[in-house]
Each structure stands twice: as structure tokens, then as C-alpha cells.
PDB file of C-alpha atoms in Angstrom:
ATOM      1  CA  MET A  93      -0.493  44.723  -2.794  1.00  0.00           C
ATOM      2  CA  ALA A  94      -0.662  41.612  -0.527  1.00  0.00           C
ATOM      3  CA  LEU A  95       2.013  39.245  -0.368  1.00  0.00           C
ATOM      4  CA  LYS A  96       1.128  35.631  -1.557  1.00  0.00           C
ATOM      5  CA  LYS A  97       1.769  32.993   0.965  1.00  0.00           C
ATOM      6  CA  MET A  98       3.968  30.151  -0.238  1.00  0.00           C
ATOM      7  CA  SER A  99       3.751  26.580   0.777  1.00  0.00           C
ATOM      8  CA  ARG A 100       6.510  24.965   2.681  1.00  0.00           C
ATOM      9  CA  LYS A 101       5.742  21.773   1.179  1.00  0.00           C
ATOM     10  CA  LYS A 102       7.386  20.381  -1.865  1.00  0.00           C
ATOM     11  CA  LYS A 103       5.369  19.259  -4.758  1.00  0.00           C
ATOM     12  CA  ARG A 104       5.331  15.632  -5.240  1.00  0.00           C
ATOM     13  CA  VAL A 105       7.292  14.786  -8.498  1.00  0.00           C
ATOM     14  CA  PHE A 106       5.734  11.925 -10.567  1.00  0.00           C
ATOM     15  CA  ARG A 107       8.469   9.776 -12.111  1.00  0.00           C
ATOM     16  CA  LYS A 108       7.672   8.053 -15.458  1.00  0.00           C
ATOM     17  CA  ILE A 109       7.545   4.304 -14.586  1.00  0.00           C
ATOM     18  CA  TYR A 110       7.707   2.066 -17.520  1.00  0.00           C
ATOM     19  CA  PRO A 111       5.776  -1.258 -17.530  1.00  0.00           C
ATOM     20  CA  ASP A 112       7.489  -4.416 -16.411  1.00  0.00           C
ATOM     21  CA  ILE A 113       9.018  -6.903 -19.054  1.00  0.00           C
ATOM     22  CA  PHE A 114       6.990 -10.045 -18.501  1.00  0.00           C
ATOM     23  CA  TYR A 115       3.416  -8.985 -17.839  1.00  0.00           C
ATOM     24  CA  ASN A 116       3.510  -5.472 -19.324  1.00  0.00           C
ATOM     25  CA  ASN A 117       1.952  -3.957 -16.275  1.00  0.00           C
ATOM     26  CA  ILE A 118       2.881  -0.722 -14.383  1.00  0.00           C
ATOM     27  CA  ASP A 119       1.561  -1.675 -11.013  1.00  0.00           C
ATOM     28  CA  ILE A 120       3.843  -4.954 -11.079  1.00  0.00           C
ATOM     29  CA  GLU A 121       6.805  -2.648 -11.979  1.00  0.00           C
ATOM     30  CA  LYS A 122       6.180  -0.402  -8.898  1.00  0.00           C
ATOM     31  CA  PHE A 123       5.882  -3.436  -6.771  1.00  0.00           C
ATOM     32  CA  ILE A 124       9.226  -4.568  -7.929  1.00  0.00           C
ATOM     33  CA  ASN A 125      10.656  -1.292  -7.148  1.00  0.00           C
ATOM     34  CA  ILE A 126       9.216  -1.566  -3.586  1.00  0.00           C
ATOM     35  CA  ILE A 127      10.397  -5.008  -3.075  1.00  0.00           C
ATOM     36  CA  MET A 128      14.053  -3.998  -4.354  1.00  0.00           C
ATOM     37  CA  ILE A 129      16.676  -3.655  -1.593  1.00  0.00           C
ATOM     38  CA  SER A 130      19.993  -1.668  -2.305  1.00  0.00           C
ATOM     39  CA  GLY A 131      19.407  -1.191  -5.972  1.00  0.00           C
ATOM     40  CA  LYS A 132      19.353  -5.022  -6.710  1.00  0.00           C
ATOM     41  CA  LYS A 133      16.461  -5.052  -9.204  1.00  0.00           C
ATOM     42  CA  THR A 134      17.034  -8.349 -10.782  1.00  0.00           C
ATOM     43  CA  ILE A 135      16.858 -10.148  -7.502  1.00  0.00           C
ATOM     44  CA  ALA A 136      13.528  -8.213  -6.672  1.00  0.00           C
ATOM     45  CA  ARG A 137      12.323  -9.132 -10.227  1.00  0.00           C
ATOM     46  CA  ASN A 138      12.942 -12.816  -9.661  1.00  0.00           C
ATOM     47  CA  ILE A 139      11.185 -12.669  -6.311  1.00  0.00           C
ATOM     48  CA  VAL A 140       8.050 -11.065  -7.769  1.00  0.00           C
ATOM     49  CA  TYR A 141       8.034 -13.232 -10.823  1.00  0.00           C
ATOM     50  CA  LYS A 142       8.593 -16.524  -8.819  1.00  0.00           C
ATOM     51  CA  ALA A 143       5.649 -15.523  -6.514  1.00  0.00           C
ATOM     52  CA  PHE A 144       3.394 -14.932  -9.560  1.00  0.00           C
ATOM     53  CA  ASN A 145       4.428 -18.396 -11.034  1.00  0.00           C
ATOM     54  CA  TYR A 146       3.736 -20.063  -7.641  1.00  0.00           C
ATOM     55  CA  ILE A 147       0.221 -18.258  -7.646  1.00  0.00           C
ATOM     56  CA  GLY A 148      -0.417 -19.154 -11.013  1.00  0.00           C
ATOM     57  CA  LYS A 149       0.500 -22.794 -10.572  1.00  0.00           C
ATOM     58  CA  ASN A 150      -1.396 -23.473  -7.234  1.00  0.00           C
ATOM     59  CA  LEU A 151      -4.446 -21.504  -7.953  1.00  0.00           C
ATOM     60  CA  ASN A 152      -4.780 -22.021 -11.606  1.00  0.00           C
ATOM     61  CA  LYS A 153      -5.951 -18.378 -11.971  1.00  0.00           C
ATOM     62  CA  ASN A 154      -4.348 -15.211 -13.536  1.00  0.00           C
ATOM     63  CA  PRO A 155      -1.760 -13.944 -11.033  1.00  0.00           C
ATOM     64  CA  ILE A 156      -2.321 -10.346 -12.339  1.00  0.00           C
ATOM     65  CA  LYS A 157      -5.922 -10.379 -11.419  1.00  0.00           C
ATOM     66  CA  ILE A 158      -5.190 -12.008  -8.004  1.00  0.00           C
ATOM     67  CA  PHE A 159      -2.384  -9.140  -7.405  1.00  0.00           C
ATOM     68  CA  SER A 160      -4.948  -6.572  -8.342  1.00  0.00           C
ATOM     69  CA  THR A 161      -7.598  -7.872  -5.977  1.00  0.00           C
ATOM     70  CA  ALA A 162      -5.126  -8.191  -3.300  1.00  0.00           C
ATOM     71  CA  LEU A 163      -4.097  -4.384  -3.797  1.00  0.00           C
ATOM     72  CA  ASP A 164      -7.743  -3.350  -3.644  1.00  0.00           C
ATOM     73  CA  ASN A 165      -8.495  -5.202  -0.526  1.00  0.00           C
ATOM     74  CA  ALA A 166      -5.346  -3.948   1.400  1.00  0.00           C
ATOM     75  CA  ALA A 167      -5.802  -0.325   0.331  1.00  0.00           C
ATOM     76  CA  PRO A 168      -6.859   2.056   3.022  1.00  0.00           C
ATOM     77  CA  MET A 169      -9.569   4.644   2.260  1.00  0.00           C
ATOM     78  CA  ILE A 170      -8.388   7.179   4.796  1.00  0.00           C
ATOM     79  CA  GLU A 171      -5.243   8.129   6.409  1.00  0.00           C
ATOM     80  CA  SER A 172      -4.324   9.726   9.729  1.00  0.00           C
ATOM     81  CA  LYS A 173      -2.156  12.845   9.760  1.00  0.00           C
ATOM     82  CA  ILE A 174      -0.709  14.782  12.571  1.00  0.00           C
ATOM     83  CA  LYS A 175      -1.065  18.628  12.185  1.00  0.00           C
ATOM     84  CA  LYS A 176       0.449  20.975  14.606  1.00  0.00           C
ATOM     85  CA  SER A 177      -1.574  24.108  15.105  1.00  0.00           C
ATOM     86  CA  SER A 178      -1.046  26.670  17.684  1.00  0.00           C
ATOM     87  CA  GLY A 179       1.462  24.429  19.680  1.00  0.00           C
ATOM     88  CA  VAL A 180      -0.870  21.523  19.909  1.00  0.00           C
ATOM     89  CA  LYS A 181      -0.506  18.359  17.834  1.00  0.00           C
ATOM     90  CA  ARG A 182      -3.771  16.914  16.525  1.00  0.00           C
ATOM     91  CA  ASN A 183      -4.797  13.811  14.407  1.00  0.00           C
ATOM     92  CA  TYR A 184      -6.689  14.518  11.266  1.00  0.00           C
ATOM     93  CA  PHE A 185      -8.198  11.899   9.031  1.00  0.00           C
ATOM     94  CA  ILE A 186      -7.951  12.488   5.458  1.00  0.00           C
ATOM     95  CA  ASP A 187      -9.027  10.972   2.023  1.00  0.00           C
ATOM     96  CA  ILE A 188      -6.269   9.391   0.301  1.00  0.00           C
ATOM     97  CA  LYS A 189      -5.591   9.798  -3.364  1.00  0.00           C
ATOM     98  CA  ARG A 190      -5.301   6.673  -5.545  1.00  0.00           C
ATOM     99  CA  TYR A 191      -1.645   6.468  -6.054  1.00  0.00           C
ATOM    100  CA  ARG A 192      -1.324   6.799  -2.426  1.00  0.00           C
ATOM    101  CA  ARG A 193      -3.519   4.048  -1.579  1.00  0.00           C
ATOM    102  CA  LYS A 194      -1.758   1.733  -4.093  1.00  0.00           C
ATOM    103  CA  SER A 195       1.590   2.603  -2.671  1.00  0.00           C
ATOM    104  CA  LEU A 196       0.404   1.975   0.769  1.00  0.00           C
ATOM    105  CA  SER A 197      -1.045  -1.393   0.240  1.00  0.00           C
ATOM    106  CA  MET A 198       2.091  -2.315  -1.787  1.00  0.00           C
ATOM    107  CA  ARG A 199       4.373  -1.416   1.263  1.00  0.00           C
ATOM    108  CA  TRP A 200       2.166  -3.196   3.701  1.00  0.00           C
ATOM    109  CA  ILE A 201       2.121  -6.457   1.495  1.00  0.00           C
ATOM    110  CA  LYS A 202       5.840  -6.113   1.489  1.00  0.00           C
ATOM    111  CA  LYS A 203       6.221  -5.683   5.203  1.00  0.00           C
ATOM    112  CA  TYR A 204       3.942  -8.366   6.329  1.00  0.00           C
ATOM    113  CA  SER A 205       5.257 -10.779   3.778  1.00  0.00           C
ATOM    114  CA  LYS A 206       8.647 -10.358   5.418  1.00  0.00           C
ATOM    115  CA  LEU A 207       7.381 -11.252   8.727  1.00  0.00           C
ATOM    116  CA  ARG A 208       5.774 -14.637   7.539  1.00  0.00           C
ATOM    117  CA  LYS A 209       7.367 -18.051   8.823  1.00  0.00           C
ATOM    118  CA  GLU A 210       8.100 -19.593   5.355  1.00  0.00           C
ATOM    119  CA  LYS A 211      11.587 -20.299   4.189  1.00  0.00           C
ATOM    120  CA  TYR A 212      11.911 -18.260   0.917  1.00  0.00           C
ATOM    121  CA  MET A 213      10.751 -14.603   0.163  1.00  0.00           C
ATOM    122  CA  TYR A 214       8.942 -15.614  -2.915  1.00  0.00           C
ATOM    123  CA  LEU A 215       6.879 -18.081  -0.858  1.00  0.00           C
ATOM    124  CA  LYS A 216       6.211 -15.532   1.777  1.00  0.00           C
ATOM    125  CA  LEU A 217       5.194 -13.062  -0.778  1.00  0.00           C
ATOM    126  CA  ALA A 218       3.039 -15.348  -2.683  1.00  0.00           C
ATOM    127  CA  HIS A 219       1.124 -16.378   0.434  1.00  0.00           C
ATOM    128  CA  GLU A 220       0.654 -12.892   1.443  1.00  0.00           C
ATOM    129  CA  ILE A 221      -0.879 -11.848  -1.746  1.00  0.00           C
ATOM    130  CA  ILE A 222      -3.162 -14.826  -1.831  1.00  0.00           C
ATOM    131  CA  ASP A 223      -4.315 -14.092   1.658  1.00  0.00           C
ATOM    132  CA  ALA A 224      -4.881 -10.438   0.639  1.00  0.00           C
ATOM    133  CA  SER A 225      -6.757 -11.353  -2.196  1.00  0.00           C
ATOM    134  CA  LYS A 226      -9.252 -13.444  -0.076  1.00  0.00           C
ATOM    135  CA  LYS A 227      -9.545 -10.639   2.505  1.00  0.00           C
ATOM    136  CA  ARG A 228      -7.352 -12.181   5.189  1.00  0.00           C
ATOM    137  CA  GLY A 229      -3.736 -11.742   6.167  1.00  0.00           C
ATOM    138  CA  GLU A 230      -1.769  -9.086   8.018  1.00  0.00           C
ATOM    139  CA  SER A 231      -2.040  -6.397   5.418  1.00  0.00           C
ATOM    140  CA  VAL A 232      -5.747  -6.470   5.317  1.00  0.00           C
ATOM    141  CA  LYS A 233      -5.852  -6.647   9.091  1.00  0.00           C
ATOM    142  CA  LYS A 234      -3.661  -3.352   9.028  1.00  0.00           C
ATOM    143  CA  ARG A 235      -6.194  -1.606   6.724  1.00  0.00           C
ATOM    144  CA  GLU A 236      -9.192  -2.517   9.017  1.00  0.00           C
ATOM    145  CA  SER A 237      -7.297  -1.384  12.079  1.00  0.00           C
ATOM    146  CA  VAL A 238      -6.938   2.030  10.510  1.00  0.00           C
ATOM    147  CA  HIS A 239     -10.626   2.074   9.495  1.00  0.00           C
ATOM    148  CA  LYS A 240     -11.646   0.943  12.982  1.00  0.00           C
ATOM    149  CA  LEU A 241      -9.403   3.770  14.670  1.00  0.00           C
ATOM    150  CA  TYR A 242     -11.238   6.406  12.208  1.00  0.00           C
ATOM    151  CA  THR A 243     -14.789   5.180  13.386  1.00  0.00           C
ATOM    152  CA  SER A 244     -13.966   5.254  16.923  1.00  0.00           C
ATOM    153  CA  LYS A 245     -12.398   8.844  16.515  1.00  0.00           C
ATOM    154  CA  LYS A 246     -15.311   9.844  14.612  1.00  0.00           C
ATOM    155  CA  ASN A 247     -17.864   8.596  17.122  1.00  0.00           C
ATOM    156  CA  TYR A 248     -15.856  10.387  19.861  1.00  0.00           C
ATOM    157  CA  ASN A 249     -14.899  13.520  18.403  1.00  0.00           C
ATOM    158  CA  THR A 250     -18.022  14.681  16.339  1.00  0.00           C
ATOM    159  CA  ASP A 251     -19.587  17.842  17.043  1.00  0.00           C
ATOM    160  CA  LYS A 252     -23.365  18.774  16.569  1.00  0.00           C
ATOM    161  CA  GLY A 253     -22.880  19.004  12.775  1.00  0.00           C
ATOM    162  CA  GLY A 254     -21.320  15.567  12.557  1.00  0.00           C
ATOM    163  CA  ARG A 255     -17.945  16.837  11.767  1.00  0.00           C
ATOM    164  CA  LEU A 256     -14.756  15.981  13.308  1.00  0.00           C
ATOM    165  CA  LYS A 257     -13.232  18.445  15.782  1.00  0.00           C
TER     166      LYS A 257
END
């Protein structure tokens, strides 16, 4: 009887996330959790809701739709993973699942909104979401750089069958 090999990786445990209070949307609650620093959820909630109010007043559009288009525009299709096989580290590009795409885009929007020059965090966040929904801004540039890297590696490392080495 052959022994069954067991994976060393842990399985991902999906937590149940309830929709947020104001907009009744799960993605916004996840985004609030990503914005949150050291357990201060009310501060994170205030930042996100102020940013959405700012978007709603300045653009006269639904902030939830603008947020969802921003997430779609900043979400990457592929991801680079490093695998070690026989002592050699190699980069592999893999397709990403939907939840991973959303979480990456949320993290990138948070990261690049923090680096903006505005005075308050809600303004930084609002302007980054607006820019991402219009397919400009640093989070969308990050996505394009990942895709560019994939296409350059693909052109360089393909064998005769068209597959990556």
C-alpha cells in the first residue's frame, strides 16, 4: 500500500464577513478591514465612509459603483510565484482566483493612497479610488507593470510549444 503524500501548505480558512452597516456591501467591509490599523475599526470606517461621501458629492455618481470599477481596474489577472525545485528558484506566473484578485487590488489601493500628497487620509483614498476607476493612478500602474513583466517573460522563455519553461 502506497503512502499518500501530504501537502505542507495549510488550507486557507475563509472567515465569514458580514456586510457593512451603511452600504450593506461585503467588499466595503473587507476594504474597511484592510484599512484598519491596530484594531481601530471605527477610525477605518470613518475614513472609508468620508471618502465615499467625498466621491458621491464631487462626482455626483454612486460611490459603490465607482469603488467596484476601481477594484476591477486595479485587479491583476496573473501573479508571480517563486518555486524552489532541485535547489533552483524559479519564477512561475499563475492565474489568480477571484478573491485573491480583489484582495490584491484593495491592498494596492490602500498602499498607493497612503503615498499620495493630500492632507487627510480620506482625501488620499477618495482620489486613489477615483483615479483607479478612470484607469489611471498608481494601483493601476502596478497592475500594468505585473502584466508587462508576464508578457516579457512569456516572449523570452517560451519553448516550441508556446508554454513557459
